[in-house]
GROMACS .gro file of C-alpha atoms in nm:
model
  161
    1UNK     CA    1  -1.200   0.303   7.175
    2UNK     CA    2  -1.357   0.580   7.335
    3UNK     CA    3  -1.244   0.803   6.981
    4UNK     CA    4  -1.401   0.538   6.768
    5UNK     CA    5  -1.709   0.565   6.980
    6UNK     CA    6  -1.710   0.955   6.921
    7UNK     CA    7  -1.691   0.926   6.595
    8UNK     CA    8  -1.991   0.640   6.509
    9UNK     CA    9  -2.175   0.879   6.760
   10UNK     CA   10  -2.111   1.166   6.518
   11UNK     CA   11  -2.174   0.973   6.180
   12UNK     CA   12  -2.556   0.882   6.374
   13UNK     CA   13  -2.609   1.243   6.441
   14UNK     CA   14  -2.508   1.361   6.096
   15UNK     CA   15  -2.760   1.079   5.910
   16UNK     CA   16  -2.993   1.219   6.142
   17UNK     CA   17  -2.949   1.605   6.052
   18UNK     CA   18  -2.922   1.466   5.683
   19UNK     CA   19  -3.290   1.234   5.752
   20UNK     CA   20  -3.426   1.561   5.911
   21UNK     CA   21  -3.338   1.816   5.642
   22UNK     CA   22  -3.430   1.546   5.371
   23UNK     CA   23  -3.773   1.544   5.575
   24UNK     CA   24  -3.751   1.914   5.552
   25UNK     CA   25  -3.660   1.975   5.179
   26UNK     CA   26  -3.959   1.720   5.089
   27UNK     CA   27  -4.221   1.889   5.289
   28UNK     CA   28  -4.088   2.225   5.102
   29UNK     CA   29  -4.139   2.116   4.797
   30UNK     CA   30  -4.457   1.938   4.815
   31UNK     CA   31  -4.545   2.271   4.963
   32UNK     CA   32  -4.435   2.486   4.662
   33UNK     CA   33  -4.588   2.193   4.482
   34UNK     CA   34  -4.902   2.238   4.624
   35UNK     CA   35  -4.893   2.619   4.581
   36UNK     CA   36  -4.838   2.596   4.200
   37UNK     CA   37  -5.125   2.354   4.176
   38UNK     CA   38  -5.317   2.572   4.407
   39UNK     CA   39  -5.222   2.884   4.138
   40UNK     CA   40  -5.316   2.658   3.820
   41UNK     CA   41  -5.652   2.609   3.998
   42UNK     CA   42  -5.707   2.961   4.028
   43UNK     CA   43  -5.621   2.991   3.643
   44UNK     CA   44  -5.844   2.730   3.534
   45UNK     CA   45  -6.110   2.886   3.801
   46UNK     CA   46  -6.039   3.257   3.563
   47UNK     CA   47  -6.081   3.053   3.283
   48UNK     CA   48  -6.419   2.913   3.333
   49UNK     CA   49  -6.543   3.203   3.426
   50UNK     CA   50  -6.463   3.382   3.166
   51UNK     CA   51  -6.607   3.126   2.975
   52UNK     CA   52  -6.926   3.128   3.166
   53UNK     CA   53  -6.952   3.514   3.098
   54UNK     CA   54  -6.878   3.451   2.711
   55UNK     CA   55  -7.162   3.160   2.760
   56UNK     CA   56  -7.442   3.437   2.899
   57UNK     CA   57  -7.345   3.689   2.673
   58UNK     CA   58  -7.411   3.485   2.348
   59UNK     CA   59  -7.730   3.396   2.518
   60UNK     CA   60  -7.858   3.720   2.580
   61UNK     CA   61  -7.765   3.807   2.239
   62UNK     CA   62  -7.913   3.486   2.116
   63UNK     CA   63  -8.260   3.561   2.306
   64UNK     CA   64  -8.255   3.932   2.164
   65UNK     CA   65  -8.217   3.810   1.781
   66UNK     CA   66  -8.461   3.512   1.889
   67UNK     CA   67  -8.739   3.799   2.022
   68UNK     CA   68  -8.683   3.972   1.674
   69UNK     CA   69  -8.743   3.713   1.425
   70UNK     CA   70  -9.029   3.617   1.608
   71UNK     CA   71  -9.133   3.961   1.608
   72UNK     CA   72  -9.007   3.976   1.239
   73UNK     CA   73  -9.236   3.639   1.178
   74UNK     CA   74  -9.568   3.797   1.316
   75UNK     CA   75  -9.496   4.100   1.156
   76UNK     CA   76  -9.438   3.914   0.829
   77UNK     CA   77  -9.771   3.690   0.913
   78UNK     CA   78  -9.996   4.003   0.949
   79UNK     CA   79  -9.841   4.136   0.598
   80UNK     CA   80  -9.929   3.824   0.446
   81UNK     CA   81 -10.272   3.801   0.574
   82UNK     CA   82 -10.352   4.146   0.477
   83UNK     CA   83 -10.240   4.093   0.140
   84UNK     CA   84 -10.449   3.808   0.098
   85UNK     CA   85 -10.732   3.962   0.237
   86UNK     CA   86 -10.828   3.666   0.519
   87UNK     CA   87 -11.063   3.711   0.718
   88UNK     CA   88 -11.038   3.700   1.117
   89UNK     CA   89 -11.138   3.343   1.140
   90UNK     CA   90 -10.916   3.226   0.868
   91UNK     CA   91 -10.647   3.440   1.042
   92UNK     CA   92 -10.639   3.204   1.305
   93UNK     CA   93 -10.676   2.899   1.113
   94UNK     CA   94 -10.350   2.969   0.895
   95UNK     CA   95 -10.158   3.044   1.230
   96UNK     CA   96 -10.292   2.704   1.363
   97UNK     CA   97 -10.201   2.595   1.075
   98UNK     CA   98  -9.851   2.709   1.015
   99UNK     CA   99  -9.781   2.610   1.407
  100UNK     CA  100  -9.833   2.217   1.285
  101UNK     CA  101 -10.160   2.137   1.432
  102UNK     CA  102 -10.419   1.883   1.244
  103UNK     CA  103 -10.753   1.966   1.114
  104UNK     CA  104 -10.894   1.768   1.448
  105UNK     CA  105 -10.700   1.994   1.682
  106UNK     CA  106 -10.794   2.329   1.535
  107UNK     CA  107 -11.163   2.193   1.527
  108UNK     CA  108 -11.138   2.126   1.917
  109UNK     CA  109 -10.997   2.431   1.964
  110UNK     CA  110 -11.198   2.658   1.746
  111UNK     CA  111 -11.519   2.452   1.926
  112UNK     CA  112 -11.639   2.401   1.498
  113UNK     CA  113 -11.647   2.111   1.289
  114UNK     CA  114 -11.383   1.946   1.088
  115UNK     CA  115 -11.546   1.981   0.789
  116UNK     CA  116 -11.530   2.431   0.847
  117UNK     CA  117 -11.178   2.388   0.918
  118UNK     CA  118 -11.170   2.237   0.629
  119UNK     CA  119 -11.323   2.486   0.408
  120UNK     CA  120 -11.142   2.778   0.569
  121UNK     CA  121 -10.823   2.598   0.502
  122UNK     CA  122 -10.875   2.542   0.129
  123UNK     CA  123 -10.958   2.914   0.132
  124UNK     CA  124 -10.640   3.052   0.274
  125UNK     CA  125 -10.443   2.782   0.026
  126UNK     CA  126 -10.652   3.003  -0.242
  127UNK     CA  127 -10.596   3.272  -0.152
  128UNK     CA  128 -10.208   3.257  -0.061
  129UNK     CA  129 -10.187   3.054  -0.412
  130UNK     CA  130 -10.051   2.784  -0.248
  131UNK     CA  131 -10.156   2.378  -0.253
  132UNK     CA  132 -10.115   2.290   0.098
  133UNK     CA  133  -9.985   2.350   0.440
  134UNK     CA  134  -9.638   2.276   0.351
  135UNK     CA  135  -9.618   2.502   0.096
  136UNK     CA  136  -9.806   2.782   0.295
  137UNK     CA  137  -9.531   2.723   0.529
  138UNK     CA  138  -9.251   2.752   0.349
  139UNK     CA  139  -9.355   3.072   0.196
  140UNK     CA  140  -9.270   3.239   0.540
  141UNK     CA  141  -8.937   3.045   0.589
  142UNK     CA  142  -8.812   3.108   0.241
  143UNK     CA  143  -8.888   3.519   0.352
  144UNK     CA  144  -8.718   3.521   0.656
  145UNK     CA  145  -8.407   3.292   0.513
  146UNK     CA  146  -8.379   3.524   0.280
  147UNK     CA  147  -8.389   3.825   0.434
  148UNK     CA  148  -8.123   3.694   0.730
  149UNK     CA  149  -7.884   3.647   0.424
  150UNK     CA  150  -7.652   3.923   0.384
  151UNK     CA  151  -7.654   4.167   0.094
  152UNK     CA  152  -7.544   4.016  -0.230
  153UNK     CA  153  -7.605   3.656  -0.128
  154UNK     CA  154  -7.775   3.408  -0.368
  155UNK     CA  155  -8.060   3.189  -0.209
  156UNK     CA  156  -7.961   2.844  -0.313
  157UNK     CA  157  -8.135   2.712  -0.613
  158UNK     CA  158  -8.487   2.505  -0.513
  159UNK     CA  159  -8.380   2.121  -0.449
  160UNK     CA  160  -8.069   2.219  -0.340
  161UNK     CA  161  -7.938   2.083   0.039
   0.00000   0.00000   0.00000
């Protein structure tokens, strides 16, 4: 039975070879596998940073139109004042004002009573024709909506949301 013997002994072997380049074939492909993940990682790595770019650049962009309506604001604020003729200390009192502080706060800060503040404040609504802060306020955001709106663009009608 030495030929039988041979042969089992050849049949091992050749489940070996087959086990080994099984082995083999697996660690290939979980190479290539690992490759292409390794490549769709450097896509998604392209991808968010051209995102990140697209990000900055609308920010940059978004600062610059930010600097010019504020410079657009002041600008507008000094036109207004002049046209209404205030003088220096109501000047600062409609800014304070307009930037939401209370009659209390721009006393403290303006080191004079409530009761000035007070006065000053009816005299800037007087003079801008308006009733209150609110209104006083909204004069300059109505202006600057409307002049962001392109050519040939209605404001919407007052009530409107």
């Amino acid at each position: 039975m030495p030929f039988l013997r041979a042969i089992t002994q050849r049949i091992t072997a050749l489940w070996v070879i087959l086990g080994l380049q099984a082995a083999c074939a697996a660690f290939f492909l979980l190479d290539a596998l690992s490759d292409w993940i390794s490549a769709l990682r450097g896509v998604a790595l392209g991808l968010t940073f051209r995102e990140i770019r697209r990000l900055l650049r609308r920010q940059k962009r978004m600062g610059q139109q930010l600097r010019a309506a504020s410079g657009a604001f002041a600008q507008l604020l000094d036109e207004h004042f002049d046209e209404w003729a205030l003088t220096p200390s109501e000047r600062d009192v409609a800014l304070l004002a307009i930037k939401g502080l209370s009659i209390a706060e721009m006393a403290a800060l303006r080191s004079t009573k409530e009761g000035t503040i007070k006065s000053q404040c009816n005299a800037i609504y007087r003079k801008a024709g308006v009733s209150g802060r609110l209104q006083l306020l909204s004069l300059f955001v109505e202006e600057l909506v409307a002049d962001g709106m392109p050519a040939g663009t209605a404001s919407p009608p007052q009530g409107a949301a």
